[in-house]
Amino acid sequence: MVKRGEQMEAIIIEDLVKRYGQFTAVDRATLRVDEGTVYGLIGPNGAGKSTIIRSLLGLIPYQGGKVIVSGTDMSTPDAQRKVRVGYLPQKAAFQEWRTCEQALLTLGRLSGLEGERLRTRVDEVLDQLGLEEHRKRRVSKLSGGTLQKLGFAQAMLHEPSVLVLDEPMASLDPASRFMFKKIIKDLRASGTTILFSSHILSDVEDLADDVGLLQNGKARYSGPIDGLERMVSLRSELVVELADDRGEWRSVSVPGTDIRQPSPGWLVVHIDDAAQWDVLASRIVEALMKAGCHIRAFNRHDPKLEDVYMAYVGGAK
Amino acid sequence: MSLGLLFKDEVNGFYRSKVMIALLVGMPVIAVLMYLLSPDLGGMPLAAFTAVTISSMAGLLASTTLSVSIINERTQGVYDLFLVRPVKRSHLLVAKYLAVVACVVAAAVLALLVASAYDWSVQGTVYLGELGQPTLVVMTMACVSCAVAVLVGTLVRSVLLGVILTIYGGNQLSAVIVLTSLENVVSTETSALIGLVLAAVVLASSVVLFSRKVSS
Ligand SMILES: Nc1ncnc2c1ncn2[C@@H]1O[C@H](COP(=O)(O)OP(=O)(O)O)[C@@H](O)[C@H]1O
Ligand SMILES: [Mg+2]
């Protein structure tokens, strides 16, 4: 892990506003991605992930704020010459008459690769993504997953310093998903900055150093994953399993806690102030035992990213 | 630099499309068939007749293909992969335009050569001098209707609407220009010049609109 605070920001999105007509798709979103890290942008469908990404790359105009990639505003002329970015769209599309190889050759040339170097890189990415057998196939004949791999291949072809992936793993089978994750980890290890969007939380947990949580075009959180989890440990729970539950626990009351019974034999104790955990947890167990409960087991339940996600954005849907 | 690359690429793509087969094979075949089936051509040579048929067909085929392909590629997001690279938005459109016009002109010239060869074998003479004008007419019509096709392609999202606008906008417009010369209002050269200027203006406006990302 690179130490925090020492590196520059590769991507800065500040107070970004994007409207489609009257509709505000991105509402003053602010996100930062440190150089050499992996950033996961999560949020439900329609949250504005693709819109942020497309504004970031200078593909669509936006109404307010600023977006900067490696010190360059991508909507200015010549920005693409100064900063090497790779982009995998949510749905990668190629001209239908091309073969996989032709698509990569053309896009590689446009990225400034040529000659032997171009050939080598095309071979390398075809191999890395397991596309060798499709090399000479027409793009129009490819399945959705294979097309997605070709999309990833063109995104990393020219070894960009910043890689932007829009829901890279959404339509993949488990094996391909594993392959994509491995490549993302390898690219990170070689120093590439990666921003990817997803609505699949396990992907973000596996890959990202930092996360951005997006809902209705607003950035609800942006920062390290563990920071997010710490914020949510406010909601940590003590789960108690009882042997022959006769309701003795009803008489127990400890200030600052709240006992509920989701199903017979199980108690869930909310502790309002996580800082008081060490004091209150043992006090509750003591009180329960004094009241005559037979405790079979007890356990601390820290919410997973999934719970965090539901707490932040899931409630609406 | 990227323009040359894109142009070669687009010629390659258009060349592989079925439209090009229609242009290369279909046009001469149709011209010959119509020539043989028309009873009263007053001894018109095949080459001259071919020129007339082509000028009405080639522009139509090429321009509708052009607008449909731009609409499809734009709405599918094909251009995004180009635009995150050092490629000018204007080059995307101009390369496509030049590629299609070049293909149409090549097909037209080929058809005229074939027809001339036929005339040569039948009559022993070829009226090459008389082919200059029809060729110019074909080129003018192709340039104008393809420019309109590019404009339609950059603005419209529906393929059907795009086709209708291209046919009515592009081909009527190019026909009007060509008519001025056929009716001897102005010379063929003048009408070609008017056509080329008009095509350039339409193309330039498309480029400006596309660069402002009006329709993305
Ligand atoms: N071209 C467009 N025109 C109008 N509305 C759009 C357009 N693209 C996206 N939107 C709207 O903007 C919102 C955000 O979309 P998007 O960025 O695609 O979300 P996500 O990628 O998070 O699923 C959605 O409500 C969507 O309907
Ligand atoms: Mg999206």
Coordinates of C-alpha atoms and ligand atoms in Angstrom, one line a residue:
Chain A
M1 CA 0.0 0.0 0.0
V2 CA 1.2 3.5 -0.8
K3 CA 1.2 5.7 2.1
R4 CA -1.6 8.2 2.2
G5 CA -1.0 11.9 2.0
E6 CA 2.2 11.6 0.0
Q7 CA 0.6 11.3 -3.4
M8 CA -1.1 13.6 -5.8
E9 CA -4.6 13.4 -6.9
A10 CA -5.0 11.8 -10.3
I11 CA -8.7 12.7 -10.6
I12 CA -10.4 15.7 -9.0
I13 CA -14.2 16.2 -9.4
E14 CA -15.4 19.3 -7.6
D15 CA -19.0 20.5 -7.3
L16 CA -19.8 18.8 -10.6
V17 CA -23.3 19.7 -11.9
K18 CA -24.8 18.0 -14.9
R19 CA -28.4 18.6 -16.1
Y20 CA -30.3 16.9 -18.9
G21 CA -32.9 19.6 -19.7
Q22 CA -34.6 20.3 -16.4
F23 CA -33.4 17.1 -14.8
T24 CA -30.3 17.3 -12.6
A25 CA -28.4 14.0 -13.0
V26 CA -25.4 15.1 -11.0
D27 CA -25.8 17.6 -8.2
R28 CA -22.6 19.2 -6.9
A29 CA -20.7 16.0 -6.6
T30 CA -17.2 16.1 -5.2
L31 CA -14.8 13.2 -5.4
R32 CA -11.0 12.8 -5.4
V33 CA -8.9 9.8 -6.5
D34 CA -5.3 9.6 -5.4
E35 CA -2.7 8.6 -7.9
G36 CA -2.0 4.9 -8.1
T37 CA -5.1 3.9 -6.1
V38 CA -8.3 2.1 -7.1
Y39 CA -11.5 4.1 -6.5
G40 CA -14.9 2.4 -6.5
L41 CA -17.9 4.5 -7.4
I42 CA -21.0 2.8 -6.1
G43 CA -24.7 3.7 -6.3
P44 CA -28.0 2.3 -7.5
N45 CA -29.0 2.4 -11.2
G46 CA -29.6 6.0 -12.3
A47 CA -27.5 7.5 -9.4
G48 CA -25.4 9.3 -12.0
K49 CA -22.3 7.1 -12.2
S50 CA -22.0 7.0 -15.9
T51 CA -22.8 10.7 -16.2
I52 CA -20.0 11.6 -13.8
I53 CA -17.6 9.3 -15.8
R54 CA -18.6 10.8 -19.2
S55 CA -18.3 14.3 -17.9
L56 CA -14.9 13.4 -16.4
L57 CA -13.7 12.2 -19.8
G58 CA -14.9 15.3 -21.7
L59 CA -17.5 13.2 -23.6
I60 CA -20.4 15.3 -22.5
P61 CA -20.6 19.0 -21.5
Y62 CA -21.6 19.8 -17.9
Q63 CA -23.1 22.9 -16.3
G64 CA -21.0 23.6 -13.2
G65 CA -17.9 22.7 -11.2
K66 CA -14.7 21.3 -12.5
V67 CA -13.2 17.9 -13.4
I68 CA -9.5 17.4 -13.7
V69 CA -7.5 14.3 -14.7
S70 CA -3.8 14.4 -14.0
G71 CA -3.9 18.2 -13.9
T72 CA -5.8 18.5 -17.1
D73 CA -9.4 19.5 -17.8
M74 CA -10.4 16.8 -20.3
S75 CA -12.9 19.0 -22.1
T76 CA -10.2 21.3 -23.3
P77 CA -8.8 20.8 -26.8
D78 CA -5.7 18.6 -26.9
A79 CA -6.3 17.2 -23.4
Q80 CA -6.4 13.7 -24.8
R81 CA -2.9 14.2 -26.2
K82 CA -1.5 15.3 -22.8
V83 CA -3.1 12.7 -20.6
R84 CA -3.3 9.0 -21.5
V85 CA -6.7 7.7 -20.3
G86 CA -8.3 4.4 -20.9
Y87 CA -12.0 4.1 -20.9
L88 CA -14.3 1.1 -20.8
P89 CA -17.9 2.3 -21.4
Q90 CA -20.8 0.6 -19.7
K91 CA -21.7 -0.8 -23.1
A92 CA -18.6 -0.9 -25.3
A93 CA -19.5 -0.6 -29.0
F94 CA -17.4 -1.0 -32.1
Q95 CA -18.1 -0.6 -35.8
E96 CA -19.7 -3.8 -36.9
W97 CA -17.5 -4.6 -39.8
R98 CA -14.3 -4.8 -37.7
T99 CA -12.7 -7.9 -36.4
C100 CA -11.4 -7.8 -32.8
E101 CA -7.9 -7.4 -34.2
Q102 CA -8.8 -4.6 -36.5
A103 CA -10.6 -2.7 -33.8
L104 CA -7.6 -2.9 -31.5
L105 CA -5.1 -2.0 -34.3
T106 CA -7.1 1.1 -35.2
L107 CA -7.7 2.3 -31.7
G108 CA -4.0 1.5 -30.8
R109 CA -2.8 3.6 -33.7
L110 CA -5.1 6.5 -32.7
S111 CA -3.5 6.3 -29.2
G112 CA -0.1 6.7 -30.8
L113 CA 1.1 3.2 -30.9
E114 CA 2.8 1.9 -34.1
G115 CA 4.8 -0.7 -35.7
E116 CA 6.2 -3.6 -33.6
R117 CA 5.1 -2.0 -30.4
L118 CA 1.5 -1.9 -31.6
R119 CA 1.6 -5.6 -32.7
T120 CA 3.1 -6.7 -29.4
R121 CA 0.5 -4.8 -27.3
V122 CA -2.4 -6.1 -29.3
D123 CA -1.1 -9.7 -28.8
E124 CA -0.6 -9.0 -25.1
V125 CA -4.0 -7.7 -24.4
L126 CA -5.7 -10.4 -26.6
D127 CA -3.8 -13.0 -24.6
Q128 CA -4.5 -11.3 -21.2
L129 CA -8.2 -11.3 -21.8
G130 CA -8.4 -14.7 -23.4
L131 CA -9.5 -13.3 -26.7
E132 CA -6.9 -15.0 -28.9
E133 CA -9.5 -17.4 -30.5
H134 CA -11.7 -14.4 -31.4
R135 CA -8.9 -12.4 -33.0
K136 CA -10.2 -12.7 -36.5
R137 CA -13.9 -12.7 -35.6
R138 CA -16.2 -9.9 -36.6
V139 CA -17.3 -7.7 -33.7
S140 CA -21.0 -8.2 -34.7
K141 CA -20.6 -11.9 -34.1
L142 CA -19.4 -11.6 -30.5
S143 CA -21.3 -12.4 -27.4
G144 CA -22.0 -9.7 -24.8
G145 CA -19.3 -10.9 -22.4
T146 CA -16.7 -11.2 -25.2
L147 CA -17.5 -7.7 -26.4
Q148 CA -17.0 -6.5 -22.8
K149 CA -13.5 -8.1 -22.8
L150 CA -12.7 -6.5 -26.1
G151 CA -13.8 -3.2 -24.5
F152 CA -11.4 -3.8 -21.6
A153 CA -8.7 -4.8 -24.1
Q154 CA -8.9 -1.4 -25.9
A155 CA -9.0 0.5 -22.6
M156 CA -5.7 -0.9 -21.4
L157 CA -4.1 -1.3 -24.8
H158 CA -2.0 1.9 -24.7
E159 CA -1.0 1.5 -21.1
P160 CA -2.9 4.5 -19.8
S161 CA -1.9 6.2 -16.6
V162 CA -5.6 6.6 -15.7
L163 CA -8.1 3.9 -16.4
V164 CA -11.9 4.6 -16.1
L165 CA -14.2 1.6 -16.1
D166 CA -18.0 2.0 -16.2
E167 CA -19.5 -1.1 -14.5
P168 CA -16.8 -3.3 -15.9
M169 CA -18.1 -6.6 -14.4
A170 CA -21.8 -6.1 -14.7
S171 CA -22.5 -8.6 -17.5
L172 CA -19.7 -11.1 -16.9
D173 CA -19.8 -14.8 -15.8
P174 CA -17.9 -15.6 -12.6
A175 CA -14.7 -16.7 -14.4
S176 CA -14.5 -13.6 -16.4
R177 CA -15.3 -11.5 -13.4
F178 CA -12.3 -13.1 -11.6
M179 CA -10.1 -12.4 -14.6
F180 CA -11.1 -8.7 -14.7
K181 CA -10.4 -8.4 -11.0
K182 CA -7.0 -9.9 -11.4
I183 CA -6.1 -7.6 -14.2
I184 CA -7.3 -4.6 -12.2
K185 CA -5.2 -5.7 -9.3
D186 CA -2.2 -6.2 -11.5
L187 CA -2.6 -2.8 -13.1
R188 CA -2.9 -1.2 -9.7
A189 CA 0.4 -2.9 -8.7
S190 CA 2.0 -1.4 -11.8
G191 CA 1.0 2.1 -10.8
T192 CA -2.2 2.7 -12.8
T193 CA -4.9 4.9 -11.2
I194 CA -8.2 3.2 -11.7
L195 CA -11.7 4.6 -11.2
F196 CA -14.5 2.1 -11.7
S197 CA -18.2 2.2 -11.1
S198 CA -20.3 -0.7 -9.8
H199 CA -23.5 -1.6 -8.1
I200 CA -22.0 -4.8 -6.9
L201 CA -20.6 -4.3 -3.5
S202 CA -18.3 -7.3 -3.2
D203 CA -16.4 -6.0 -6.2
V204 CA -15.8 -2.7 -4.5
E205 CA -14.8 -4.4 -1.3
D206 CA -12.3 -6.7 -3.1
L207 CA -10.7 -4.0 -5.2
A208 CA -11.1 -0.5 -4.0
D209 CA -8.8 1.6 -1.8
D210 CA -11.4 4.3 -1.6
V211 CA -15.1 4.5 -2.3
G212 CA -17.6 7.1 -3.4
L213 CA -21.2 6.5 -2.6
L214 CA -23.6 8.1 -5.0
Q215 CA -27.4 8.6 -4.7
N216 CA -29.6 10.7 -6.9
G217 CA -26.6 12.5 -8.3
K218 CA -25.3 13.4 -4.9
A219 CA -22.0 12.1 -3.4
R220 CA -23.0 10.9 0.0
Y221 CA -19.6 9.7 1.0
S222 CA -16.1 9.8 -0.5
G223 CA -13.1 8.3 1.2
P224 CA -11.5 5.2 2.4
I225 CA -13.6 2.1 2.8
D226 CA -12.5 1.6 6.5
G227 CA -13.7 5.1 7.2
L228 CA -17.1 4.3 5.9
E229 CA -17.1 1.2 8.1
R230 CA -16.0 3.1 11.1
M231 CA -18.8 5.6 10.6
V232 CA -21.2 2.7 10.6
S233 CA -19.9 1.0 13.6
L234 CA -22.1 3.5 15.3
R235 CA -24.7 1.0 14.6
S236 CA -22.8 -2.0 15.9
E237 CA -25.0 -4.7 17.5
L238 CA -24.5 -7.4 20.1
V239 CA -26.2 -10.6 19.0
V240 CA -27.1 -13.0 21.8
E241 CA -28.3 -16.6 21.4
L242 CA -30.3 -18.0 24.2
A243 CA -30.9 -21.5 25.3
D244 CA -34.5 -22.1 26.3
D245 CA -35.8 -18.5 26.1
R246 CA -38.6 -17.8 28.6
G247 CA -38.7 -14.1 28.1
E248 CA -36.6 -13.2 31.1
W249 CA -34.7 -10.6 29.0
R250 CA -37.8 -8.4 29.0
S251 CA -37.1 -7.2 32.5
V252 CA -33.6 -6.1 31.6
S253 CA -32.9 -2.5 30.8
V254 CA -29.5 -0.9 30.4
P255 CA -29.4 2.9 29.6
G256 CA -28.0 3.6 26.2
T257 CA -29.0 0.3 24.7
D258 CA -32.1 -1.2 23.1
I259 CA -32.9 -4.9 23.2
R260 CA -35.1 -6.5 20.5
Q261 CA -36.1 -10.1 19.7
P262 CA -36.1 -10.7 15.9
S263 CA -37.0 -14.4 16.5
P264 CA -37.3 -16.7 19.5
G265 CA -34.0 -17.6 21.0
W266 CA -32.2 -14.6 19.5
L267 CA -31.7 -11.1 20.9
V268 CA -30.2 -8.1 19.1
V269 CA -28.9 -5.4 21.3
H270 CA -28.3 -1.9 19.7
I271 CA -25.7 0.2 21.4
D272 CA -26.4 3.8 20.6
D273 CA -22.9 5.2 21.2
A274 CA -20.2 2.9 19.8
A275 CA -17.6 4.5 22.0
Q276 CA -19.4 3.0 25.0
W277 CA -19.2 -0.5 23.5
D278 CA -16.6 -1.9 26.0
V279 CA -18.5 -0.8 29.0
L280 CA -22.1 -1.4 27.8
A281 CA -21.5 -4.8 26.2
S282 CA -20.3 -6.5 29.4
R283 CA -23.0 -4.7 31.4
I284 CA -25.7 -6.1 29.2
V285 CA -24.4 -9.7 29.3
E286 CA -24.2 -9.4 33.1
A287 CA -27.7 -8.0 33.4
L288 CA -29.1 -10.8 31.1
M289 CA -27.4 -13.5 33.2
K290 CA -28.6 -11.9 36.4
A291 CA -32.2 -11.9 35.0
G292 CA -31.9 -15.7 34.5
C293 CA -31.2 -15.9 30.8
H294 CA -29.2 -18.9 29.7
I295 CA -26.8 -17.4 27.2
R296 CA -25.6 -20.0 24.7
A297 CA -23.4 -17.6 22.7
F298 CA -22.9 -13.9 22.0
N299 CA -21.2 -12.1 19.2
R300 CA -20.5 -8.6 17.9
H301 CA -22.1 -7.9 14.6
D302 CA -20.4 -5.1 12.6
P303 CA -22.3 -4.0 9.6
K304 CA -20.8 -5.0 6.3
L305 CA -20.4 -2.7 3.4
E306 CA -23.8 -4.0 2.3
D307 CA -25.5 -2.7 5.4
V308 CA -23.7 0.6 5.0
Y309 CA -24.9 0.8 1.5
M310 CA -28.5 0.0 2.5
A311 CA -28.3 2.6 5.3
Y312 CA -27.0 5.3 2.9
V313 CA -28.8 4.7 -0.3
G314 CA -30.8 1.5 -0.2
G315 CA -33.6 2.9 1.9
A316 CA -35.1 4.8 -1.0
K317 CA -35.7 1.7 -3.1
Chain B
M1 CA -2.6 12.7 -39.1
S2 CA -5.6 11.1 -37.4
L3 CA -7.7 12.2 -40.4
G4 CA -5.7 10.1 -42.8
L5 CA -5.9 7.1 -40.6
L6 CA -9.7 7.5 -40.1
F7 CA -10.2 8.0 -43.8
K8 CA -8.4 4.8 -44.7
D9 CA -10.4 3.0 -42.0
E10 CA -13.7 4.4 -43.2
V11 CA -13.0 3.5 -46.8
N12 CA -12.2 0.0 -45.6
G13 CA -15.4 -0.1 -43.6
F14 CA -17.6 1.3 -46.4
Y15 CA -15.9 -1.0 -48.9
R16 CA -16.9 -4.0 -46.9
S17 CA -20.5 -2.9 -46.6
K18 CA -23.2 -4.3 -48.8
V19 CA -23.9 -0.8 -50.2
M20 CA -20.6 -0.8 -51.9
I21 CA -21.4 -4.1 -53.6
A22 CA -24.7 -2.5 -54.7
L23 CA -22.8 0.4 -56.1
L24 CA -20.0 -1.6 -57.8
V25 CA -22.1 -4.4 -59.2
G26 CA -25.7 -3.2 -59.0
M27 CA -25.3 0.1 -60.7
P28 CA -23.7 -1.1 -63.9
V29 CA -26.1 -4.1 -64.0
I30 CA -29.2 -1.9 -63.6
A31 CA -27.9 0.6 -66.1
V32 CA -27.4 -2.2 -68.7
L33 CA -30.7 -3.8 -68.0
M34 CA -32.6 -0.5 -68.2
Y35 CA -30.7 0.3 -71.4
L36 CA -31.6 -3.0 -73.0
L37 CA -35.2 -2.8 -71.9
S38 CA -35.9 0.8 -72.8
P39 CA -37.3 0.9 -76.3
D40 CA -36.8 4.4 -77.3
L41 CA -33.5 6.0 -76.4
G42 CA -32.9 7.6 -79.7
G43 CA -29.5 6.0 -80.2
M44 CA -28.2 7.3 -76.9
P45 CA -24.9 5.6 -76.0
L46 CA -24.8 3.3 -73.0
A47 CA -22.2 5.5 -71.3
A48 CA -24.4 8.6 -71.3
F49 CA -27.4 6.6 -70.2
T50 CA -25.4 5.0 -67.4
A51 CA -24.3 8.4 -66.2
V52 CA -27.9 9.5 -65.9
T53 CA -29.0 6.4 -64.0
I54 CA -26.0 6.5 -61.7
S55 CA -26.5 10.1 -60.8
S56 CA -30.0 9.4 -59.5
M57 CA -29.0 6.2 -57.6
A58 CA -25.5 6.6 -56.3
G59 CA -26.1 9.7 -54.2
L60 CA -29.3 8.2 -52.7
L61 CA -27.7 4.9 -51.7
A62 CA -24.5 6.5 -50.4
S63 CA -26.2 9.3 -48.4
T64 CA -28.8 7.2 -46.7
T65 CA -26.1 4.7 -45.7
L66 CA -23.9 7.5 -44.4
S67 CA -26.6 9.1 -42.2
V68 CA -27.8 5.7 -40.9
S69 CA -24.3 4.6 -40.0
I70 CA -23.5 7.9 -38.3
I71 CA -26.8 7.7 -36.3
N72 CA -26.1 4.1 -35.3
E73 CA -22.5 4.6 -34.3
R74 CA -23.3 7.8 -32.4
T75 CA -26.2 6.4 -30.4
Q76 CA -24.4 3.1 -29.7
G77 CA -21.4 5.1 -28.4
V78 CA -18.9 3.9 -31.0
Y79 CA -17.3 7.3 -31.1
D80 CA -16.6 7.5 -27.4
L81 CA -13.7 5.1 -27.8
F82 CA -12.3 7.4 -30.5
L83 CA -12.9 10.6 -28.5
V84 CA -11.0 9.6 -25.4
R85 CA -8.0 9.3 -27.7
P86 CA -6.3 12.3 -29.4
V87 CA -8.9 12.4 -32.2
K88 CA -10.6 15.6 -33.3
R89 CA -14.4 15.4 -33.4
S90 CA -14.4 17.1 -36.8
H91 CA -12.0 14.5 -38.2
L92 CA -14.5 11.7 -37.4
L93 CA -17.2 13.3 -39.5
V94 CA -14.9 14.6 -42.3
A95 CA -13.2 11.2 -42.7
K96 CA -16.5 9.5 -43.0
Y97 CA -17.8 12.0 -45.5
L98 CA -14.7 11.9 -47.7
A99 CA -14.6 8.1 -47.6
V100 CA -18.2 7.7 -48.8
V101 CA -17.9 10.4 -51.5
A102 CA -14.6 8.8 -52.7
C103 CA -16.3 5.4 -52.9
V104 CA -19.3 6.7 -54.8
V105 CA -17.1 8.5 -57.3
A106 CA -14.9 5.5 -57.7
A107 CA -18.0 3.3 -58.3
A108 CA -19.4 5.9 -60.7
V109 CA -16.2 6.1 -62.7
L110 CA -16.0 2.4 -62.9
A111 CA -19.5 2.1 -64.2
L112 CA -18.9 4.7 -66.8
L113 CA -15.7 3.0 -67.9
V114 CA -17.5 -0.3 -68.3
A115 CA -20.3 1.3 -70.2
S116 CA -17.8 3.1 -72.4
A117 CA -16.0 -0.2 -73.1
Y118 CA -19.4 -1.6 -74.2
D119 CA -20.0 1.3 -76.5
W120 CA -16.6 0.8 -77.9
S121 CA -17.2 -2.8 -78.7
V122 CA -20.6 -2.1 -80.3
Q123 CA -20.0 1.2 -82.1
G124 CA -16.2 1.3 -82.3
T125 CA -16.2 4.9 -80.8
V126 CA -16.4 6.3 -77.4
Y127 CA -17.7 9.8 -76.6
L128 CA -15.3 10.5 -73.8
G129 CA -15.8 14.2 -74.1
E130 CA -19.4 13.8 -73.4
L131 CA -18.7 11.9 -70.2
G132 CA -17.1 14.8 -68.4
Q133 CA -20.4 16.5 -67.8
P134 CA -22.3 13.5 -66.4
T135 CA -19.4 12.7 -64.2
L136 CA -19.4 16.2 -62.8
V137 CA -23.1 15.9 -62.2
V138 CA -22.7 12.6 -60.3
M139 CA -20.0 14.1 -58.2
T140 CA -21.9 17.2 -57.3
M141 CA -25.0 15.3 -56.3
A142 CA -22.9 12.9 -54.2
C143 CA -21.1 15.7 -52.5
V144 CA -24.3 17.6 -51.6
S145 CA -26.4 14.7 -50.5
C146 CA -23.7 13.2 -48.5
A147 CA -23.1 16.5 -46.7
V148 CA -26.7 16.7 -45.8
A149 CA -26.5 13.1 -44.6
V150 CA -23.7 14.0 -42.3
L151 CA -25.8 16.9 -40.9
V152 CA -28.8 14.7 -40.4
G153 CA -26.6 12.0 -38.9
T154 CA -25.2 14.3 -36.2
L155 CA -28.6 15.7 -35.2
V156 CA -31.1 12.9 -35.3
R157 CA -31.4 9.9 -33.1
S158 CA -34.0 8.0 -35.0
V159 CA -32.9 6.0 -38.0
L160 CA -36.2 6.2 -39.7
L161 CA -36.4 10.0 -39.4
G162 CA -32.8 10.2 -40.5
V163 CA -33.5 8.2 -43.7
I164 CA -36.5 10.4 -44.5
L165 CA -34.7 13.6 -43.9
T166 CA -31.7 12.4 -45.9
I167 CA -33.8 11.4 -48.9
Y168 CA -36.0 14.5 -48.9
G169 CA -33.4 17.0 -47.7
G170 CA -30.3 15.7 -49.4
N171 CA -31.4 14.3 -52.6
Q172 CA -34.0 17.0 -53.4
L173 CA -31.5 19.7 -52.6
S174 CA -28.8 18.1 -54.8
A175 CA -31.4 17.5 -57.5
V176 CA -32.4 21.1 -57.5
I177 CA -28.8 22.2 -58.0
V178 CA -28.2 19.8 -60.8
L179 CA -31.4 20.8 -62.5
T180 CA -30.2 24.3 -62.8
S181 CA -27.5 23.1 -65.1
L182 CA -29.7 20.6 -66.9
E183 CA -32.2 23.3 -67.6
N184 CA -29.3 25.4 -68.8
V185 CA -29.8 28.2 -66.3
V186 CA -26.2 28.0 -65.4
S187 CA -23.3 25.9 -66.8
T188 CA -22.6 22.5 -65.4
E189 CA -19.3 23.8 -64.0
T190 CA -21.1 26.6 -62.2
S191 CA -23.7 24.4 -60.7
A192 CA -21.0 22.0 -59.6
L193 CA -19.2 24.9 -57.9
I194 CA -22.5 26.0 -56.2
G195 CA -23.0 22.4 -55.1
L196 CA -19.5 22.1 -53.7
V197 CA -19.7 25.3 -51.7
L198 CA -23.1 24.3 -50.4
A199 CA -21.7 20.9 -49.4
A200 CA -18.8 22.6 -47.6
V201 CA -21.1 24.9 -45.7
V202 CA -23.4 22.0 -44.6
L203 CA -20.5 19.9 -43.6
A204 CA -18.9 22.7 -41.6
S205 CA -22.1 23.3 -39.7
S206 CA -22.3 19.6 -38.9
V207 CA -18.8 19.7 -37.6
V208 CA -19.5 22.8 -35.4
L209 CA -22.7 21.2 -34.0
F210 CA -20.9 17.9 -33.4
S211 CA -18.0 19.6 -31.7
R212 CA -20.4 21.5 -29.4
K213 CA -21.7 18.0 -28.3
V214 CA -25.2 19.3 -29.0
S215 CA -26.6 15.8 -29.6
S216 CA -24.5 13.4 -27.5
Ligands
LIG1 N1 -28.8 11.4 -22.3 C1 -29.6 11.5 -21.3 N2 -30.7 12.3 -21.4 C2 -31.6 12.4 -20.3 N3 -31.4 11.8 -19.1 C3 -30.3 11.1 -19.0 C4 -29.4 10.9 -20.0 N4 -28.4 10.0 -19.6 C5 -28.7 9.7 -18.3 N5 -29.9 10.4 -17.9 C6 -30.5 10.3 -16.6 O1 -29.5 10.7 -15.6 C7 -29.6 9.9 -14.5 C8 -28.3 9.3 -14.2 O2 -28.0 8.3 -15.2 P1 -26.6 7.5 -15.3 O3 -25.5 8.4 -15.1 O4 -26.7 6.7 -16.5 O5 -26.8 6.6 -14.0 P2 -26.0 5.3 -13.5 O6 -24.8 5.1 -14.5 O7 -25.6 5.5 -12.1 O8 -26.9 4.2 -13.6 C9 -30.7 8.8 -14.7 O9 -31.9 9.2 -14.1 C10 -30.9 8.9 -16.2 O10 -32.2 8.6 -16.6
MG2 MG -24.4 3.7 -15.7

